[in-house]
PDB file of C-alpha atoms in Angstrom:
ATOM      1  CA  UNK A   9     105.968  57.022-178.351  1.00  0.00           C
ATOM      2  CA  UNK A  10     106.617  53.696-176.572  1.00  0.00           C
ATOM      3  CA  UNK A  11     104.177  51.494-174.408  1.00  0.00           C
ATOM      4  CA  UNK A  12     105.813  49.922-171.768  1.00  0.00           C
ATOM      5  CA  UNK A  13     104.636  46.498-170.900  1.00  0.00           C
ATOM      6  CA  UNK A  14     106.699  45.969-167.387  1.00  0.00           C
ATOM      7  CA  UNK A  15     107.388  42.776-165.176  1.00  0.00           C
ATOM      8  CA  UNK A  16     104.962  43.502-161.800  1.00  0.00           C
ATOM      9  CA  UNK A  17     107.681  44.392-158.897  1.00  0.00           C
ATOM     10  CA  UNK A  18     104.946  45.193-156.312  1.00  0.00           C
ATOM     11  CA  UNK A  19     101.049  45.291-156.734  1.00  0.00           C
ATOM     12  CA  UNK A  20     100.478  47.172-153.742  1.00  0.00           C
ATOM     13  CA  UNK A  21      99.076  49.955-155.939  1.00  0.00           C
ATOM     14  CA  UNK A  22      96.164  49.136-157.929  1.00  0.00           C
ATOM     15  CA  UNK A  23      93.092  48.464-157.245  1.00  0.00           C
ATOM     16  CA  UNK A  24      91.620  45.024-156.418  1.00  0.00           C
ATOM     17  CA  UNK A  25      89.185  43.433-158.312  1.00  0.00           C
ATOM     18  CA  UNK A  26      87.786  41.003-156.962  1.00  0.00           C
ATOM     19  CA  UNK A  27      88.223  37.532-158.014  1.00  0.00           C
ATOM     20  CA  UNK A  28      91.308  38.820-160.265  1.00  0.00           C
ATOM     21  CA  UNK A  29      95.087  38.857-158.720  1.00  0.00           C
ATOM     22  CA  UNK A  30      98.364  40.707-159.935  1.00  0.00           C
ATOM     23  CA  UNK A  31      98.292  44.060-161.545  1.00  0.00           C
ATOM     24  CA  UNK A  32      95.171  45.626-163.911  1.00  0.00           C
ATOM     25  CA  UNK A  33      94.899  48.634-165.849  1.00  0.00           C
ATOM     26  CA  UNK A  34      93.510  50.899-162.938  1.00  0.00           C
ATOM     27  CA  UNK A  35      91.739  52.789-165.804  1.00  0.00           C
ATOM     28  CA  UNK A  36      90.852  50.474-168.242  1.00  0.00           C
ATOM     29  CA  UNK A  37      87.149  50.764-169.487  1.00  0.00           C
ATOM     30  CA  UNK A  38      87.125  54.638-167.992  1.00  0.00           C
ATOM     31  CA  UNK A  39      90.114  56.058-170.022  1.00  0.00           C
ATOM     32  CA  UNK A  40      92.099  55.551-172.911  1.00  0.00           C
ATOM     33  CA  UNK A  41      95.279  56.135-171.416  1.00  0.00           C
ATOM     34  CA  UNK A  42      98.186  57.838-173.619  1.00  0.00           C
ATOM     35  CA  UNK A  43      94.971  59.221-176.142  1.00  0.00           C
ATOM     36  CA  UNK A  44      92.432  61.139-173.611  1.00  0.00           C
ATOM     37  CA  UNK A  45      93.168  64.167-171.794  1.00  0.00           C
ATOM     38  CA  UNK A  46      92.748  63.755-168.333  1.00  0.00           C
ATOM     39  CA  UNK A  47      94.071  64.851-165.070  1.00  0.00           C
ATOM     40  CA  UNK A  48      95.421  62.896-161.826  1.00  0.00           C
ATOM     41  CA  UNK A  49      95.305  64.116-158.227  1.00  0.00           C
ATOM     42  CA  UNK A  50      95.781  62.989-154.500  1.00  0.00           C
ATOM     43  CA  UNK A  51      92.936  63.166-152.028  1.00  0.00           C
ATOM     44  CA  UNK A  52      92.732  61.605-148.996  1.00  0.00           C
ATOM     45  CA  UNK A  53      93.489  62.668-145.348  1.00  0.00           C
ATOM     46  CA  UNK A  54      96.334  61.097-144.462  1.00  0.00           C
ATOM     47  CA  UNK A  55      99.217  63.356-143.243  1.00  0.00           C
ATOM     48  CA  UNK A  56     101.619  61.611-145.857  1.00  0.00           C
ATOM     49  CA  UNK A  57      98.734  61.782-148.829  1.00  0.00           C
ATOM     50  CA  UNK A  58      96.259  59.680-149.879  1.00  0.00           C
ATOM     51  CA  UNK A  59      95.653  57.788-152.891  1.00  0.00           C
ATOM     52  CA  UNK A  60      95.742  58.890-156.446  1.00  0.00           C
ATOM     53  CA  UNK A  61      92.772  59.394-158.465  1.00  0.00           C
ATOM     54  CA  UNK A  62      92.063  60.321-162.195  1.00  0.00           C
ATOM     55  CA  UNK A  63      89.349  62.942-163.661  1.00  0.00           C
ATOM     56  CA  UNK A  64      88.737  63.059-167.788  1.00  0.00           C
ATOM     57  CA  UNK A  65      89.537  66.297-168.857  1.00  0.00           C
ATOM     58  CA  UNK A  66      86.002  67.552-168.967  1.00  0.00           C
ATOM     59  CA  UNK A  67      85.124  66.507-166.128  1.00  0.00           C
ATOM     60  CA  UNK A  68      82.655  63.395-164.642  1.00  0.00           C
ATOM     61  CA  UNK A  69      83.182  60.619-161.835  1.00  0.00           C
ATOM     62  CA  UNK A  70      86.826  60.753-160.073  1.00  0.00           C
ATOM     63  CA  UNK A  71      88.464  57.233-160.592  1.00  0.00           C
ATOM     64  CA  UNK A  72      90.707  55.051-158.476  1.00  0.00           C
ATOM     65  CA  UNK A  73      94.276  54.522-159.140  1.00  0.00           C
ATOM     66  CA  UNK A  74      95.844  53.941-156.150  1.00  0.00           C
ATOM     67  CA  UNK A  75      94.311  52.032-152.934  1.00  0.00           C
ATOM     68  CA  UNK A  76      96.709  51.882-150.189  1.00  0.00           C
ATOM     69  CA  UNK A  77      97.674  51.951-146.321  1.00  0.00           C
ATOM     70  CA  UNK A  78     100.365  54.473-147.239  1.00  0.00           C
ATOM     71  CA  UNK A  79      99.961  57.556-148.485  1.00  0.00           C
ATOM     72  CA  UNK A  80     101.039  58.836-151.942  1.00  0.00           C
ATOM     73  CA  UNK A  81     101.929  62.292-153.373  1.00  0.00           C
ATOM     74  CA  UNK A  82     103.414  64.195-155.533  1.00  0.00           C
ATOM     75  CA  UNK A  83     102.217  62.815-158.824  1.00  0.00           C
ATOM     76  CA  UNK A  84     103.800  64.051-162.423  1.00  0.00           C
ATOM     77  CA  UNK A  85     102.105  62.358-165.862  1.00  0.00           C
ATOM     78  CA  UNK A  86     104.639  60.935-168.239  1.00  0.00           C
ATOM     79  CA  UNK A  87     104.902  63.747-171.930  1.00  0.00           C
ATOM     80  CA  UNK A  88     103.099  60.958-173.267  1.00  0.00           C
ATOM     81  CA  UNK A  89     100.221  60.368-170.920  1.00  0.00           C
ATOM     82  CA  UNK A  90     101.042  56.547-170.114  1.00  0.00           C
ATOM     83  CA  UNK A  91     102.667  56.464-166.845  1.00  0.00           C
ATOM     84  CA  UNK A  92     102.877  58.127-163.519  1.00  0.00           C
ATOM     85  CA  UNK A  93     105.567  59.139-160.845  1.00  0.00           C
ATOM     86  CA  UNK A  94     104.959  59.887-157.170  1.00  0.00           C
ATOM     87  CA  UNK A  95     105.784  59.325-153.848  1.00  0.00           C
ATOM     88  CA  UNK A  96     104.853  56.457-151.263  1.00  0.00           C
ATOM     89  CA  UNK A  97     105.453  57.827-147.912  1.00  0.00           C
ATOM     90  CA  UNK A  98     105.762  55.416-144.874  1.00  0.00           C
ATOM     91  CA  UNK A  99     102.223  55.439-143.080  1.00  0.00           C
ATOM     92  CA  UNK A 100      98.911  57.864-143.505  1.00  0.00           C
ATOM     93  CA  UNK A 101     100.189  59.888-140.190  1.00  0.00           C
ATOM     94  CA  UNK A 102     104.473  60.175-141.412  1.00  0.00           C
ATOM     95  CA  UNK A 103     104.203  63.155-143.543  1.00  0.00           C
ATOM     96  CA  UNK A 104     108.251  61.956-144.440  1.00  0.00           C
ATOM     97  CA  UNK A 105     108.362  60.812-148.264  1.00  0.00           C
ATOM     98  CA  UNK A 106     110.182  57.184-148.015  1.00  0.00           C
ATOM     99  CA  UNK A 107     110.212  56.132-151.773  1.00  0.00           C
ATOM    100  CA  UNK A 108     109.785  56.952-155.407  1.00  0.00           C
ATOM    101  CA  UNK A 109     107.254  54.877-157.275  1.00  0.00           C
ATOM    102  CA  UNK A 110     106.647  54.405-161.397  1.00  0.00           C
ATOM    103  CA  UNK A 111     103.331  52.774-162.510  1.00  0.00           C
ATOM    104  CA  UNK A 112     102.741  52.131-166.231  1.00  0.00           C
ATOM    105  CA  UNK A 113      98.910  53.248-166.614  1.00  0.00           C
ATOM    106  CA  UNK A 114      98.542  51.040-169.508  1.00  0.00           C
ATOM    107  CA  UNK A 115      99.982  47.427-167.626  1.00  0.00           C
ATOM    108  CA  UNK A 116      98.814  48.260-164.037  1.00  0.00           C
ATOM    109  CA  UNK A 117     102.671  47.389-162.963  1.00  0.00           C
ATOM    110  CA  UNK A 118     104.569  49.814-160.646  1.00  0.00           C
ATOM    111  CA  UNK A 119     108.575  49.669-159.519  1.00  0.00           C
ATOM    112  CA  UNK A 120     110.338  51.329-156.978  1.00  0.00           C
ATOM    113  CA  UNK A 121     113.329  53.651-157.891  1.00  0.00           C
ATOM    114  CA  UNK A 122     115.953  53.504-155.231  1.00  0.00           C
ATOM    115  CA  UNK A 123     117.886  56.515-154.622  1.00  0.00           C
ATOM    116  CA  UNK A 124     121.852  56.211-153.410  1.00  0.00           C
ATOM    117  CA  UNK A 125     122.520  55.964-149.511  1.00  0.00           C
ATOM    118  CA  UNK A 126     122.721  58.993-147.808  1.00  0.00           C
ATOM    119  CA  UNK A 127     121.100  61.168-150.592  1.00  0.00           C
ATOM    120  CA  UNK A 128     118.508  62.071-148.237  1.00  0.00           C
ATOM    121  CA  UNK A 129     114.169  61.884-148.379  1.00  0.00           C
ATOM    122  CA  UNK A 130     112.675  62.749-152.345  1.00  0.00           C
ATOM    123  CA  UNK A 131     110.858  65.675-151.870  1.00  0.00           C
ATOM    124  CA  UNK A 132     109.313  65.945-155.595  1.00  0.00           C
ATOM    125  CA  UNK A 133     109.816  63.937-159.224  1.00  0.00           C
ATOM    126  CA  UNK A 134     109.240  64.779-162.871  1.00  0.00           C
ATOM    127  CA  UNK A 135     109.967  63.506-165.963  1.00  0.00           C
ATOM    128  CA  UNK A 136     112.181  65.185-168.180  1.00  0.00           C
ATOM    129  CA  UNK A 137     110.318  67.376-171.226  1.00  0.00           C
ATOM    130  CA  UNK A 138     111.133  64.059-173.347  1.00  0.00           C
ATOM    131  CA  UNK A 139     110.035  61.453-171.025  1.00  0.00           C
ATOM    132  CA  UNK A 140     113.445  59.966-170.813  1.00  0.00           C
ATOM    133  CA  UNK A 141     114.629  60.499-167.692  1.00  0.00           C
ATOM    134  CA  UNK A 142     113.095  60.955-164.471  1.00  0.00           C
ATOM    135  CA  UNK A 143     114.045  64.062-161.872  1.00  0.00           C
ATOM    136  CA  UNK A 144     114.358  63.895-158.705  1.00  0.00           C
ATOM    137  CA  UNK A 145     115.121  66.376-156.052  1.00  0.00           C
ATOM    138  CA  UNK A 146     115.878  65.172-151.907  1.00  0.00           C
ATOM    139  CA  UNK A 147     116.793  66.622-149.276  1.00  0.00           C
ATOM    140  CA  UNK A 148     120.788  67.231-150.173  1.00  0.00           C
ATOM    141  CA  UNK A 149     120.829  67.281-153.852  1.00  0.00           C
ATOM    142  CA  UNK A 150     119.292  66.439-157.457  1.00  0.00           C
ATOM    143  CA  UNK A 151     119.369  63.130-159.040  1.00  0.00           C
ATOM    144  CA  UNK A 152     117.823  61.311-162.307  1.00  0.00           C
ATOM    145  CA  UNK A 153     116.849  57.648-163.417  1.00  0.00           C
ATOM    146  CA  UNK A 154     116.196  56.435-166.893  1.00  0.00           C
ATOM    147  CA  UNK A 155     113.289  55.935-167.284  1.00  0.00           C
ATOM    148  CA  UNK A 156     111.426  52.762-166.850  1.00  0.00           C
ATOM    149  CA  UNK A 157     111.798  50.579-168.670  1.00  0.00           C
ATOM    150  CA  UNK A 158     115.422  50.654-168.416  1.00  0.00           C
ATOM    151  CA  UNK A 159     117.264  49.603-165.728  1.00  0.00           C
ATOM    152  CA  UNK A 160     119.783  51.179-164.142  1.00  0.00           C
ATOM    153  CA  UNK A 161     120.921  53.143-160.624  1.00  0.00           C
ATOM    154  CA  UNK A 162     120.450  56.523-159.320  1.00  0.00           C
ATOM    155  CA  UNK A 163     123.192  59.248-160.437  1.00  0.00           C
ATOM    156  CA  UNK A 164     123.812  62.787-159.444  1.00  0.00           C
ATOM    157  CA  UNK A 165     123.006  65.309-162.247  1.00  0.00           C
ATOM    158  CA  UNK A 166     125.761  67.010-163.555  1.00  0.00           C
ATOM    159  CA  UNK A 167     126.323  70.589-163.026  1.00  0.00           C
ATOM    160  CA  UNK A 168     125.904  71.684-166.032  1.00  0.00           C
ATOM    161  CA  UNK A 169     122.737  70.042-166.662  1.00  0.00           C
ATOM    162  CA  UNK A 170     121.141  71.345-163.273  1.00  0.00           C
ATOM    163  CA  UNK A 171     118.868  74.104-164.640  1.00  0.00           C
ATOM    164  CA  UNK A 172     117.455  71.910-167.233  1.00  0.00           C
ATOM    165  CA  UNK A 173     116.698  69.178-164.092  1.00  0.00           C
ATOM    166  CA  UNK A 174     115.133  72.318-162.501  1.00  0.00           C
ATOM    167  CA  UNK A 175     112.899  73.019-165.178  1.00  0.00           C
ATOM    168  CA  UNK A 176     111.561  69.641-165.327  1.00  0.00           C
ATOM    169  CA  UNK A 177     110.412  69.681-161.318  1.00  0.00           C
ATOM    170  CA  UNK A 178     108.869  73.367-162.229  1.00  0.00           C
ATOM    171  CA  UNK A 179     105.289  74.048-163.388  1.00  0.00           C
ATOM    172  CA  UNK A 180     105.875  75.432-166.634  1.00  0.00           C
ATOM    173  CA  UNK A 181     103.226  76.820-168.494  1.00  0.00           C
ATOM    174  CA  UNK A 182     102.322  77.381-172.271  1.00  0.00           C
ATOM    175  CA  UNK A 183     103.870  75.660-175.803  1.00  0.00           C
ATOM    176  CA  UNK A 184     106.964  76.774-175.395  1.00  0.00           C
ATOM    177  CA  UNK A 185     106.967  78.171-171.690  1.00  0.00           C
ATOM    178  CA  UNK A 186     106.877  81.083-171.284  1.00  0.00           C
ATOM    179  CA  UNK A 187     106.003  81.245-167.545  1.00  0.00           C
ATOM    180  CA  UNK A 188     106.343  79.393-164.714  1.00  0.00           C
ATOM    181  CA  UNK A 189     103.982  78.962-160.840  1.00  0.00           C
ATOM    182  CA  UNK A 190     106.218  80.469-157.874  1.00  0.00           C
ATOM    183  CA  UNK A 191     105.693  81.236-154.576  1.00  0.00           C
ATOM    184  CA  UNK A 192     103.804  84.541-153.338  1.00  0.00           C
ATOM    185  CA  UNK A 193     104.715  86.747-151.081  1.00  0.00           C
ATOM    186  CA  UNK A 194     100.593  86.288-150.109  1.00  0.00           C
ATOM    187  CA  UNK A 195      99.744  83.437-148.072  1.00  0.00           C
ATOM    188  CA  UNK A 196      97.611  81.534-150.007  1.00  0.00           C
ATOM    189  CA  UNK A 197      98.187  83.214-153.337  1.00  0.00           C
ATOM    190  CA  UNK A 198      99.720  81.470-156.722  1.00  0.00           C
ATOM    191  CA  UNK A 199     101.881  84.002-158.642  1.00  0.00           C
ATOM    192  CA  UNK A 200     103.715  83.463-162.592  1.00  0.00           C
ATOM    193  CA  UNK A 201     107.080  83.994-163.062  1.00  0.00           C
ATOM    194  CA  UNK A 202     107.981  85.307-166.954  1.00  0.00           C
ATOM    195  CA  UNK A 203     111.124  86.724-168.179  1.00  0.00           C
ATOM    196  CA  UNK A 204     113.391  88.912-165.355  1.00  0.00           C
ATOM    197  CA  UNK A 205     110.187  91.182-164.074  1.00  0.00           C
ATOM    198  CA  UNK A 206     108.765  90.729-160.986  1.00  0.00           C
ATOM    199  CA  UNK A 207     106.117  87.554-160.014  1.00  0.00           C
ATOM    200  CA  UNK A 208     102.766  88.571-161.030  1.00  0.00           C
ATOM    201  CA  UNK A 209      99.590  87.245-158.870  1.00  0.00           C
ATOM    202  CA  UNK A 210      97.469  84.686-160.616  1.00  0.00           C
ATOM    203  CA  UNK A 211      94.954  84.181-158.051  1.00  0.00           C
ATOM    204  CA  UNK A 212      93.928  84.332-154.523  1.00  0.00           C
ATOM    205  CA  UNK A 213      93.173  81.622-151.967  1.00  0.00           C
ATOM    206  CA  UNK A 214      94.426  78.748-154.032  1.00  0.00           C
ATOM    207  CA  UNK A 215      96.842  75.977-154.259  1.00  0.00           C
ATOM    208  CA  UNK A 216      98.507  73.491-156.578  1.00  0.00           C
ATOM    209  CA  UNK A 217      98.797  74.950-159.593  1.00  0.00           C
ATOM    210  CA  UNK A 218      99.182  72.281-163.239  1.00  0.00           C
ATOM    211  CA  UNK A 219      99.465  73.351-166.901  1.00  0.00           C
ATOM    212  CA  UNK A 220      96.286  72.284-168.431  1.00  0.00           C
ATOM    213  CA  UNK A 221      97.140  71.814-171.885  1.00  0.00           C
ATOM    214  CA  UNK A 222      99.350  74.347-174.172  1.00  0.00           C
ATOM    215  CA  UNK A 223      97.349  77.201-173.284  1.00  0.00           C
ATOM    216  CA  UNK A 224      95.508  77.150-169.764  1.00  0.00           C
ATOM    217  CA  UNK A 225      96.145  76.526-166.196  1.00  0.00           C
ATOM    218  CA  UNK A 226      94.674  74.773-163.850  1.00  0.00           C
ATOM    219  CA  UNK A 227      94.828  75.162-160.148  1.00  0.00           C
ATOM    220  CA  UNK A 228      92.558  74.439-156.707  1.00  0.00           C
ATOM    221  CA  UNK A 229      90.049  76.785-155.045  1.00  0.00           C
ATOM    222  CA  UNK A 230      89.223  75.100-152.033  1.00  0.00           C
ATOM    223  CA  UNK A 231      88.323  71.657-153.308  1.00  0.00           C
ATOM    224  CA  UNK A 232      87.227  72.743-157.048  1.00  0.00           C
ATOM    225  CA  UNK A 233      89.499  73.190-159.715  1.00  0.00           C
ATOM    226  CA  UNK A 234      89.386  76.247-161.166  1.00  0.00           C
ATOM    227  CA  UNK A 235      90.635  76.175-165.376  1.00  0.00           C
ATOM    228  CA  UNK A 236      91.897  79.414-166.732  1.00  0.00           C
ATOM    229  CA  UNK A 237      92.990  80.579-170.134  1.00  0.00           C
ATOM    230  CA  UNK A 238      96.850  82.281-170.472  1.00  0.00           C
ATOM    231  CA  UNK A 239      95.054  84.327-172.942  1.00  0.00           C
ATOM    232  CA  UNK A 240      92.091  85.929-173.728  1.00  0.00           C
ATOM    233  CA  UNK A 241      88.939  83.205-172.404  1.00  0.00           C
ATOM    234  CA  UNK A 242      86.756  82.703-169.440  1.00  0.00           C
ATOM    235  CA  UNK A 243      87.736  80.589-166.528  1.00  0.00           C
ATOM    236  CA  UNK A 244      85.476  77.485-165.440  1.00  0.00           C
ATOM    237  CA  UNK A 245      85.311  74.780-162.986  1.00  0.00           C
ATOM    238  CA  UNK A 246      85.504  71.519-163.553  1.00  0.00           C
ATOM    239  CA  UNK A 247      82.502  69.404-163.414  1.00  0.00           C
ATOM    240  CA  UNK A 248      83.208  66.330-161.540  1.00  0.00           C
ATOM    241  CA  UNK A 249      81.701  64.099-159.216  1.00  0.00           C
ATOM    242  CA  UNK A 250      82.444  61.297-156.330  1.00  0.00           C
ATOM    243  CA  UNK A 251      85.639  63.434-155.698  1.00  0.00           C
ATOM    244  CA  UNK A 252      86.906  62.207-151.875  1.00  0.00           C
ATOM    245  CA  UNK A 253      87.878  64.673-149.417  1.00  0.00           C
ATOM    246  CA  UNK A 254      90.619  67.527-149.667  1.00  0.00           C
ATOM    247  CA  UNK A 255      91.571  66.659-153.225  1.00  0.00           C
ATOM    248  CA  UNK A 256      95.203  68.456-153.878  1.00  0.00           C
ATOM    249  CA  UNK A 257      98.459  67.921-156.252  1.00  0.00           C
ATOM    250  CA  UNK A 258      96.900  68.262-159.812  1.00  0.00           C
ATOM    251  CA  UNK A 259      99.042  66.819-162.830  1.00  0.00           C
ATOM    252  CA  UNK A 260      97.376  66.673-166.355  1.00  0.00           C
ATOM    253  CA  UNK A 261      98.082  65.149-169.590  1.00  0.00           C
ATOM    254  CA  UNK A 262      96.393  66.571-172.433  1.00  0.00           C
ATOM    255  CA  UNK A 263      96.174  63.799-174.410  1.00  0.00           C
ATOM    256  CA  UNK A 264      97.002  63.343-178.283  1.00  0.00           C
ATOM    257  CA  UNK A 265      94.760  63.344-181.407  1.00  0.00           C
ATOM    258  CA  UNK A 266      96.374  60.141-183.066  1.00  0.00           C
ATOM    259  CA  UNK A 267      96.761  56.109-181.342  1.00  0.00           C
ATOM    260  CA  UNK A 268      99.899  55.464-179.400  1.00  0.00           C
ATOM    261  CA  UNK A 269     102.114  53.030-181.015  1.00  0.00           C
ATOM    262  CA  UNK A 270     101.801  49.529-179.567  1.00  0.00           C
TER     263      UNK A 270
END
């Protein structure tokens, strides 16, 4: 796997430190990004998010990615744990996405990815199951980006390559899927989706569901996160701490048993 090393286009995003300018690592010291498992979520009040924070996979103190007067959402972990896509919207009270946003975890650096004219607000982006491409879905259609580092614009996907794009905004869970989070028909339920049968509940009262890992899922009760097996197993909470308010919009990387290439 690669480790991006970009040129800073903004440093709105990370962290200051003080008596340090430009971009920094927001994790450095706390994480080994691309090797430990850990998870990344929004919490904040804002209408349009808050900022994005990071949790080690078995739990401890929340940590700081993002510190900003706008509010970002949405946030999908790179297959190989080193970067991070999500979107800025325009204030803490517009709840309208504005922009798409990359930041290498490693560098600290984040870009902007400009979508066409006229193709309407992002509403979600992924990266594509080999970390390649980046998917994004707006308000009229479905469009992809290489991904970072390469440069290049905004194109419609194709057709025939539209259920794979949909796949890579889902919540797939398991190594291969074999299910995937849909709505319920209950307010405030998270169902699976497997094969042609009909959804089946996974729990009550609880929201943003992630894959933790090849065989578990992760998903909020109120503001804990709830970890259960897809097969046989107890479900826990996680045990963190310094967690600001109404954390949401889990992603999770579950990190890799040998060093990332430099």
């Amino acid at each position: 796997m690669r480790r991006w090393a970009w040129p800073v286009i903004r440093a709105l995003s990370v962290v200051p430190v003080a008596g340090c300018s430009g971009s920094l690592p927001p994790l450095r010291g706390q994480i080994e990004v691309g090797r430990d498992a850990y998870a990344v979520f929004v919490a904040g009040t804002g209408a349009a998010g808050g900022d994005l924070y990071a949790v080690r996979a078995e739990g401890g103190e929340a940590l700081p990615i993002t510190f900003t007067n706008v509010g970002e959402m949405r946030p999908r972990l790179s297959p190989d744990g080193t970067s991070i896509v999500f979107l800025r919207g325009r204030s803490l009270v517009d709840s309208t996405p504005a922009t798409i946003w990359v930041m290498n975890l490693l560098s600290g650096a984040d870009r902007e990815l400009v979508l066409p004219k006229g193709a309407g607000p992002p509403t979600v982006a992924a990266w594509s199951a080999g970390g390649r491409l980046i998917v994004v879905a707006t308000s009229k259609g479905l469009y992809q980006f290489d991904a970072p580092p390469a440069s290049g614009d905004a194109r419609p996907v194709p057709v025939v390559q539209r259920a794979v794009a949909e796949s890579s905004l889902a919540v797939l869970l398991g190594h291969p899927a074999f299910a995937r989070v849909v709505p319920c028909t209950e307010t405030g339920a998270i169902c699976l989706a497997s094969g042609s049968g009909a959804p089946e509940l996974l729990a009550h009262d609880a929201h943003d569901a992630a894959g933790w890992g090849p065989d578990s899922v992760a998903f909020f009760v109120g503001d804990e996160v709830e970890i259960r097996p897809l097969g046989a197993g107890r479900a826990r909470r996680l045990a963190w701490a310094g967690v600001p308010s109404a954390p949401r919009q889990l992603t999770f990387f579950a990190g890799s048993s040998s060093p990332q290439p430099e």
